[in-house]
Amino acid sequence: MKITLVKGDGIGPEIIGAVCQILEAGGAGIEWDEVIWNEEMPDVEPIINSLKRNKVGLKGPITTPVGKGFRSINVTLRQRLDLYAGVRPAKSLMPGRYENIDLVIIRENTEGLYSGIEHFVGKDAAESIRIITRFASERIVKFGFEYARKEGRKKVTAIHKANILKCTCGLFLETARKIALSYPEILFEDRIIDNMCMQLVKKPEDYDLIVATNLFGDILSDLCAGLVGGLGLAAGANFGEEIALFEPVHGSAPKYKGQDRANPLAALLSAVMMLKHIGKQDVARKIEEAISATLKNKDVITPDLGGVGSLSRMRDAVIEAL
Ligand code: NAD
């Protein structure tokens, strides 16, 4: 089976390179259709064409210039390919500040404050348009409930700020409440975003599956990554009706580029999600077990997890465990 591969930039090529070696060692039997990403001449079309052909992809992080330059390639891919559901699990894999966390964030990926409609009004003011539609709200909340049903999750929490954003968040909340009625076996509740941040830090065990609009989902998934040990462990996937693109939650962490110290596990756990998606459950399980074994050894794990190891030592340890 051919799968689109985009290594990205910054730490992307190192971590995705390690993931490819681990998948090969695990016997995943994947033929990559690699699209070379070029920071100097950013062109999203070859990535889009490859994903349309193969329907499944693995991607490393891609840098977006801050405050200027080209539009985010990551957002463009999600919008152009209608990869509307961002799935970001946060699960405790090693002892940390919190124990036994097992949450999943479902993020609407195509609209909200990421609609890309933003402009200056004169010289000294600027505005962004936050689009929320009934269609996209229904679609993401249904995806959340279906995911909860499939994965045996007991509760869905919808996130909003409908006390202030009465039209946009009001529409999302009203839609979520309606959809919830079709899933009587799953508990439903809603939380205002600011309260939710505090609740998650105080008692994350009270939450199970969280469904949110684009920006709130983006922020909450980083917060939840922090609860389980940081972005180095945060896997992610973007699903559309036909295409699925797997990528770590984190960005290109330029300060770690070429230093052999970036944690490859967020990308590897994203690849594990991909293996499950394409029906290679056995290889996925084997790799998960190898990750668990590796995480016990402080000599090999990367500094972000409190270890004294490196990217390459972690990669080798996972391969050895396999
Ligand atoms: P970032 O996720 O790259 O890094 C934030 C911090 O998290 C880093 O400084 C580092 O301390 C830590 N970190 C992240 N990944 C790590 C890893 N694998 N191992 C160890 N530590 C890790 O976020 P940022 O600095 O805000 O963004 C850098 C660039 O990445 C920006 O251009 C941004 O637009 C882009 N970005 C891309 C994606 C994507 O491709 N999907 C996602 C987020 C950010």
Short mmCIF file of C-alpha atoms and ligand atoms in Angstrom, two decimals:
data_model
loop_
_atom_site.label_atom_id
_atom_site.label_comp_id
_atom_site.label_asym_id
_atom_site.label_seq_id
_atom_site.Cartn_x
_atom_site.Cartn_y
_atom_site.Cartn_z
CA MET A 1 0.00 0.00 0.00
CA LYS A 2 1.34 3.44 -0.96
CA ILE A 3 1.22 6.21 1.60
CA THR A 4 2.04 9.87 1.14
CA LEU A 5 5.06 10.99 3.15
CA VAL A 6 5.96 14.61 3.88
CA LYS A 7 8.89 14.97 6.24
CA GLY A 8 8.32 18.71 6.73
CA ASP A 9 11.02 21.05 8.01
CA GLY A 10 12.76 22.01 11.29
CA ILE A 11 12.90 18.79 13.34
CA GLY A 12 10.50 17.13 10.85
CA PRO A 13 13.01 15.24 8.67
CA GLU A 14 14.82 13.81 11.75
CA ILE A 15 11.74 12.59 13.56
CA ILE A 16 9.91 11.31 10.48
CA GLY A 17 13.12 9.64 9.28
CA ALA A 18 13.29 7.79 12.62
CA VAL A 19 9.61 6.82 12.37
CA CYS A 20 10.13 5.33 8.89
CA GLN A 21 13.02 3.22 10.19
CA ILE A 22 10.93 2.00 13.13
CA LEU A 23 7.96 1.13 10.90
CA GLU A 24 10.24 -0.84 8.63
CA ALA A 25 11.77 -2.68 11.59
CA GLY A 26 8.24 -3.47 12.81
CA GLY A 27 7.35 -5.03 9.47
CA ALA A 28 4.70 -2.46 8.50
CA GLY A 29 5.42 -3.09 4.81
CA ILE A 30 4.65 0.42 3.65
CA GLU A 31 5.67 1.87 0.31
CA TRP A 32 6.13 5.61 0.74
CA ASP A 33 5.16 8.15 -1.89
CA GLU A 34 7.47 10.90 -0.63
CA VAL A 35 6.75 14.50 -1.51
CA ILE A 36 9.78 16.70 -0.97
CA TRP A 37 8.81 19.85 0.88
CA ASN A 38 10.75 22.99 0.05
CA GLU A 39 10.78 25.90 2.52
CA GLU A 40 12.20 28.28 -0.09
CA MET A 41 9.52 27.57 -2.69
CA PRO A 42 6.51 26.45 -0.66
CA ASP A 43 4.12 24.64 -2.99
CA VAL A 44 1.23 22.73 -1.50
CA GLU A 45 -0.08 21.26 -4.80
CA PRO A 46 2.26 18.21 -4.95
CA ILE A 47 1.21 17.26 -1.40
CA ILE A 48 -2.48 17.66 -2.25
CA ASN A 49 -2.14 15.59 -5.44
CA SER A 50 -0.32 12.79 -3.65
CA LEU A 51 -2.90 12.68 -0.83
CA LYS A 52 -5.75 12.60 -3.35
CA ARG A 53 -4.09 9.60 -4.99
CA ASN A 54 -3.14 7.64 -1.89
CA LYS A 55 -5.92 8.72 0.55
CA VAL A 56 -3.58 8.28 3.54
CA GLY A 57 -0.53 10.31 4.56
CA LEU A 58 2.06 10.79 7.28
CA LYS A 59 3.39 14.29 7.72
CA GLY A 60 6.04 16.03 9.79
CA PRO A 61 5.65 19.62 11.02
CA ILE A 62 5.88 22.52 8.58
CA THR A 63 6.96 25.99 9.73
CA THR A 64 4.61 28.91 9.18
CA PRO A 65 6.20 32.37 9.18
CA VAL A 66 4.85 34.37 12.14
CA GLY A 67 2.98 37.61 11.38
CA LYS A 68 4.06 37.66 7.69
CA GLY A 69 4.84 35.42 4.72
CA PHE A 70 2.87 32.56 3.19
CA ARG A 71 -0.30 31.12 4.69
CA SER A 72 0.01 28.01 6.88
CA ILE A 73 0.49 24.92 4.71
CA ASN A 74 -1.02 22.84 7.51
CA VAL A 75 -4.24 24.87 7.59
CA THR A 76 -4.34 24.95 3.77
CA LEU A 77 -4.11 21.15 3.56
CA ARG A 78 -6.92 20.68 6.08
CA GLN A 79 -9.15 23.18 4.29
CA ARG A 80 -8.42 22.18 0.69
CA LEU A 81 -8.81 18.45 1.38
CA ASP A 82 -11.70 19.04 3.79
CA LEU A 83 -9.91 17.15 6.58
CA TYR A 84 -12.53 18.46 8.94
CA ALA A 85 -11.87 16.40 12.08
CA GLY A 86 -8.67 16.82 14.06
CA VAL A 87 -8.28 13.91 16.49
CA ARG A 88 -5.75 14.42 19.26
CA PRO A 89 -5.55 11.83 22.01
CA ALA A 90 -3.84 12.65 25.32
CA LYS A 91 -2.96 9.48 27.22
CA SER A 92 -0.61 8.91 30.17
CA LEU A 93 2.25 6.73 28.95
CA MET A 94 4.68 7.35 31.79
CA PRO A 95 4.57 8.64 35.38
CA GLY A 96 4.17 12.41 35.49
CA ARG A 97 2.34 15.17 37.29
CA TYR A 98 -0.95 13.42 36.54
CA GLU A 99 -1.75 9.74 36.28
CA ASN A 100 -4.16 7.69 34.20
CA ILE A 101 -5.16 10.47 31.83
CA ASP A 102 -7.04 9.20 28.83
CA LEU A 103 -8.66 12.03 26.92
CA VAL A 104 -9.30 12.79 23.31
CA ILE A 105 -9.80 16.21 21.75
CA ILE A 106 -11.84 16.43 18.56
CA ARG A 107 -11.12 19.73 16.85
CA GLU A 108 -13.08 21.28 13.97
CA ASN A 109 -10.36 21.87 11.39
CA THR A 110 -11.82 23.88 8.54
CA GLU A 111 -13.48 27.08 9.77
CA GLY A 112 -13.71 29.29 12.88
CA LEU A 113 -10.91 31.79 13.38
CA TYR A 114 -8.77 29.85 10.89
CA SER A 115 -11.09 30.73 7.98
CA GLY A 116 -8.31 32.99 6.70
CA ILE A 117 -10.51 36.06 6.27
CA GLU A 118 -8.40 38.71 7.89
CA HIS A 119 -7.46 42.22 6.89
CA PHE A 120 -6.37 45.61 8.05
CA VAL A 121 -9.00 48.30 8.45
CA GLY A 122 -6.93 51.35 7.74
CA LYS A 123 -3.47 51.43 9.32
CA ASP A 124 -4.18 50.94 12.98
CA ALA A 125 -6.84 48.29 13.21
CA ALA A 126 -7.24 44.78 11.89
CA GLU A 127 -10.06 42.27 11.91
CA SER A 128 -10.47 38.52 11.57
CA ILE A 129 -13.74 36.89 10.64
CA ARG A 130 -14.74 33.85 12.66
CA ILE A 131 -17.07 31.71 10.58
CA ILE A 132 -19.13 29.03 12.27
CA THR A 133 -21.68 27.13 10.18
CA ARG A 134 -24.44 24.76 11.21
CA PHE A 135 -23.13 22.27 8.62
CA ALA A 136 -19.58 22.11 10.02
CA SER A 137 -20.80 22.17 13.63
CA GLU A 138 -23.17 19.25 13.00
CA ARG A 139 -20.47 17.32 11.16
CA ILE A 140 -17.81 17.68 13.87
CA VAL A 141 -20.15 16.98 16.79
CA LYS A 142 -21.51 13.88 15.01
CA PHE A 143 -17.92 12.78 14.33
CA GLY A 144 -17.21 13.22 18.06
CA PHE A 145 -20.19 11.13 19.15
CA GLU A 146 -19.50 8.42 16.55
CA TYR A 147 -15.87 8.29 17.69
CA ALA A 148 -17.02 8.07 21.33
CA ARG A 149 -19.38 5.21 20.43
CA LYS A 150 -16.71 3.32 18.48
CA GLU A 151 -14.06 3.74 21.19
CA GLY A 152 -16.43 3.04 24.10
CA ARG A 153 -16.10 6.51 25.58
CA LYS A 154 -18.75 7.55 28.08
CA LYS A 155 -18.93 11.33 27.91
CA VAL A 156 -18.72 14.12 25.33
CA THR A 157 -18.02 17.70 26.43
CA ALA A 158 -18.64 20.55 23.96
CA ILE A 159 -16.52 23.67 24.40
CA HIS A 160 -17.72 27.20 23.68
CA LYS A 161 -17.86 30.82 24.77
CA ALA A 162 -21.56 31.26 24.04
CA ASN A 163 -22.01 33.72 26.92
CA ILE A 164 -20.00 36.29 24.92
CA LEU A 165 -19.94 34.97 21.33
CA LYS A 166 -23.68 34.50 21.23
CA CYS A 167 -24.01 33.99 17.46
CA THR A 168 -20.97 31.85 16.58
CA CYS A 169 -20.54 29.84 19.77
CA GLY A 170 -24.30 29.99 20.33
CA LEU A 171 -24.85 28.20 17.01
CA PHE A 172 -22.17 25.58 17.81
CA LEU A 173 -23.66 24.90 21.25
CA GLU A 174 -27.26 24.73 20.03
CA THR A 175 -26.15 22.27 17.31
CA ALA A 176 -24.18 20.14 19.78
CA ARG A 177 -27.17 19.91 22.13
CA LYS A 178 -29.42 18.76 19.26
CA ILE A 179 -26.96 16.11 18.00
CA ALA A 180 -26.47 14.81 21.57
CA LEU A 181 -30.14 13.77 21.68
CA SER A 182 -29.39 11.05 19.08
CA TYR A 183 -26.80 9.45 21.40
CA PRO A 184 -28.70 8.86 24.66
CA GLU A 185 -26.19 6.24 25.87
CA ILE A 186 -23.37 8.86 25.93
CA LEU A 187 -23.37 11.58 28.58
CA PHE A 188 -23.27 15.11 27.17
CA GLU A 189 -22.25 18.35 28.83
CA ASP A 190 -20.85 21.70 27.78
CA ARG A 191 -18.21 23.97 29.29
CA ILE A 192 -17.14 27.54 28.70
CA ILE A 193 -13.58 27.55 27.34
CA ASP A 194 -11.90 29.50 30.15
CA ASN A 195 -13.51 27.38 32.85
CA MET A 196 -12.56 24.26 30.86
CA CYS A 197 -8.86 25.21 30.93
CA MET A 198 -8.99 25.48 34.71
CA GLN A 199 -11.01 22.24 35.10
CA LEU A 200 -8.58 20.31 32.91
CA VAL A 201 -5.60 21.39 35.00
CA LYS A 202 -7.45 20.69 38.28
CA LYS A 203 -9.30 17.45 37.55
CA PRO A 204 -8.61 16.08 34.08
CA GLU A 205 -9.98 12.68 35.09
CA ASP A 206 -13.51 14.17 34.90
CA TYR A 207 -13.26 14.43 31.10
CA ASP A 208 -13.35 11.85 28.36
CA LEU A 209 -13.93 13.23 24.85
CA ILE A 210 -13.89 16.96 24.14
CA VAL A 211 -15.31 18.47 20.97
CA ALA A 212 -14.43 22.05 20.06
CA THR A 213 -14.29 24.65 17.33
CA ASN A 214 -10.96 25.25 15.60
CA LEU A 215 -9.00 27.65 17.84
CA PHE A 216 -10.34 26.31 21.14
CA GLY A 217 -9.52 22.76 20.01
CA ASP A 218 -6.02 23.80 19.00
CA ILE A 219 -5.31 25.42 22.36
CA LEU A 220 -6.91 22.66 24.45
CA SER A 221 -4.99 19.93 22.66
CA ASP A 222 -1.67 21.59 23.57
CA LEU A 223 -2.92 22.01 27.14
CA CYS A 224 -3.81 18.30 27.28
CA ALA A 225 -0.42 17.40 25.76
CA GLY A 226 1.11 19.25 28.72
CA LEU A 227 -0.90 17.07 31.14
CA VAL A 228 0.69 13.87 29.81
CA GLY A 229 4.30 14.97 29.49
CA GLY A 230 4.41 17.54 26.70
CA LEU A 231 4.21 17.96 22.96
CA GLY A 232 6.82 15.25 22.43
CA LEU A 233 4.10 12.69 23.20
CA ALA A 234 1.10 14.29 21.46
CA ALA A 235 -0.11 12.37 18.43
CA GLY A 236 -2.66 13.63 15.96
CA ALA A 237 -4.70 12.83 12.88
CA ASN A 238 -6.91 14.77 10.48
CA PHE A 239 -9.86 12.96 8.94
CA GLY A 240 -12.05 13.84 5.98
CA GLU A 241 -14.67 11.64 4.32
CA GLU A 242 -12.04 9.91 2.18
CA ILE A 243 -8.58 11.11 3.15
CA ALA A 244 -6.71 10.81 6.45
CA LEU A 245 -3.52 12.66 7.29
CA PHE A 246 -1.53 11.71 10.38
CA GLU A 247 0.85 14.20 12.02
CA PRO A 248 2.17 15.08 15.47
CA VAL A 249 0.44 17.98 17.25
CA HIS A 250 3.73 19.83 17.69
CA GLY A 251 5.40 22.20 15.27
CA SER A 252 8.85 22.31 13.72
CA ALA A 253 10.63 23.33 17.00
CA PRO A 254 13.40 25.11 15.02
CA LYS A 255 15.65 25.50 18.07
CA TYR A 256 16.10 21.69 18.19
CA LYS A 257 16.70 21.23 14.46
CA GLY A 258 19.73 19.01 13.74
CA GLN A 259 20.57 18.51 17.42
CA ASP A 260 19.45 14.90 17.81
CA ARG A 261 17.35 15.89 20.82
CA ALA A 262 13.78 16.13 19.47
CA ASN A 263 11.40 13.49 20.75
CA PRO A 264 10.21 11.26 17.89
CA LEU A 265 7.33 9.69 19.84
CA ALA A 266 4.56 12.17 18.93
CA ALA A 267 5.26 11.39 15.27
CA LEU A 268 5.60 7.67 16.00
CA LEU A 269 2.31 7.59 17.93
CA SER A 270 0.68 9.39 14.97
CA ALA A 271 2.07 6.64 12.73
CA VAL A 272 0.58 4.06 15.13
CA MET A 273 -2.82 5.75 14.65
CA MET A 274 -2.20 5.48 10.91
CA LEU A 275 -1.38 1.77 11.12
CA LYS A 276 -4.66 1.16 12.98
CA HIS A 277 -6.51 3.17 10.34
CA ILE A 278 -5.13 1.03 7.51
CA GLY A 279 -5.87 -2.21 9.35
CA LYS A 280 -2.36 -3.07 10.56
CA GLN A 281 -3.43 -3.51 14.19
CA ASP A 282 -0.77 -6.14 14.91
CA VAL A 283 2.16 -3.94 13.92
CA ALA A 284 0.56 -0.99 15.74
CA ARG A 285 0.28 -3.02 18.95
CA LYS A 286 3.87 -4.24 18.65
CA ILE A 287 5.14 -0.68 18.29
CA GLU A 288 3.02 0.52 21.23
CA GLU A 289 4.60 -2.18 23.40
CA ALA A 290 8.08 -1.20 22.21
CA ILE A 291 7.32 2.44 23.09
CA SER A 292 6.18 1.46 26.61
CA ALA A 293 9.36 -0.53 27.16
CA THR A 294 11.53 2.35 25.86
CA LEU A 295 9.86 4.96 28.08
CA LYS A 296 11.08 3.11 31.17
CA ASN A 297 14.72 3.78 30.32
CA LYS A 298 15.89 7.28 31.31
CA ASP A 299 19.22 6.68 29.57
CA VAL A 300 17.61 6.66 26.15
CA ILE A 301 14.59 8.98 26.42
CA THR A 302 14.92 12.58 25.27
CA PRO A 303 15.40 15.53 27.68
CA ASP A 304 11.80 16.81 27.27
CA LEU A 305 10.71 13.63 29.11
CA GLY A 306 13.35 14.01 31.82
CA GLY A 307 15.82 11.62 30.20
CA VAL A 308 19.45 11.95 29.20
CA GLY A 309 19.09 10.22 25.83
CA SER A 310 18.59 11.51 22.32
CA LEU A 311 16.44 11.08 19.24
CA SER A 312 18.74 8.43 17.78
CA ARG A 313 19.10 6.51 21.05
CA MET A 314 15.34 6.47 21.45
CA ARG A 315 14.87 5.28 17.87
CA ASP A 316 17.42 2.50 18.38
CA ALA A 317 15.84 1.47 21.68
CA VAL A 318 12.37 1.19 20.08
CA ILE A 319 13.84 -0.87 17.22
CA GLU A 320 15.67 -3.10 19.69
CA ALA A 321 12.47 -3.59 21.72
CA LEU A 322 10.65 -4.57 18.52
P1 NAD B 1 6.47 23.84 18.47
O1 NAD B 1 5.47 22.77 18.73
O2 NAD B 1 7.33 23.68 17.29
O3 NAD B 1 7.42 23.96 19.73
C1 NAD B 1 7.00 24.41 21.00
C2 NAD B 1 7.96 23.84 22.04
O4 NAD B 1 7.56 22.49 22.31
C3 NAD B 1 9.40 23.73 21.56
O5 NAD B 1 10.12 24.87 21.83
C4 NAD B 1 9.91 22.54 22.33
O6 NAD B 1 10.28 22.96 23.61
C5 NAD B 1 8.69 21.66 22.45
N1 NAD B 1 8.63 20.60 21.43
C6 NAD B 1 7.83 20.53 20.35
N2 NAD B 1 8.00 19.39 19.69
C7 NAD B 1 8.96 18.71 20.37
C8 NAD B 1 9.59 17.44 20.18
N3 NAD B 1 9.26 16.60 19.18
N4 NAD B 1 10.53 17.05 21.08
C9 NAD B 1 10.86 17.84 22.11
N5 NAD B 1 10.30 19.03 22.35
C10 NAD B 1 9.35 19.47 21.49
O7 NAD B 1 5.65 25.20 18.44
P2 NAD B 1 6.10 26.67 17.99
O8 NAD B 1 7.48 26.96 18.46
O9 NAD B 1 4.98 27.52 18.42
O10 NAD B 1 6.08 26.61 16.40
C11 NAD B 1 7.22 26.45 15.57
C12 NAD B 1 6.76 26.40 14.13
O11 NAD B 1 5.98 25.23 13.90
C13 NAD B 1 5.86 27.59 13.74
O12 NAD B 1 6.23 28.02 12.46
C14 NAD B 1 4.47 27.00 13.70
O13 NAD B 1 3.63 27.66 12.79
C15 NAD B 1 4.75 25.59 13.24
N6 NAD B 1 3.72 24.60 13.61
C16 NAD B 1 3.45 23.64 12.71
C17 NAD B 1 2.53 22.65 13.02
C18 NAD B 1 2.24 21.59 12.01
O14 NAD B 1 3.03 21.40 11.07
N7 NAD B 1 1.15 20.84 12.12
C19 NAD B 1 1.91 22.64 14.28
C20 NAD B 1 2.24 23.64 15.20
C21 NAD B 1 3.16 24.62 14.86
#
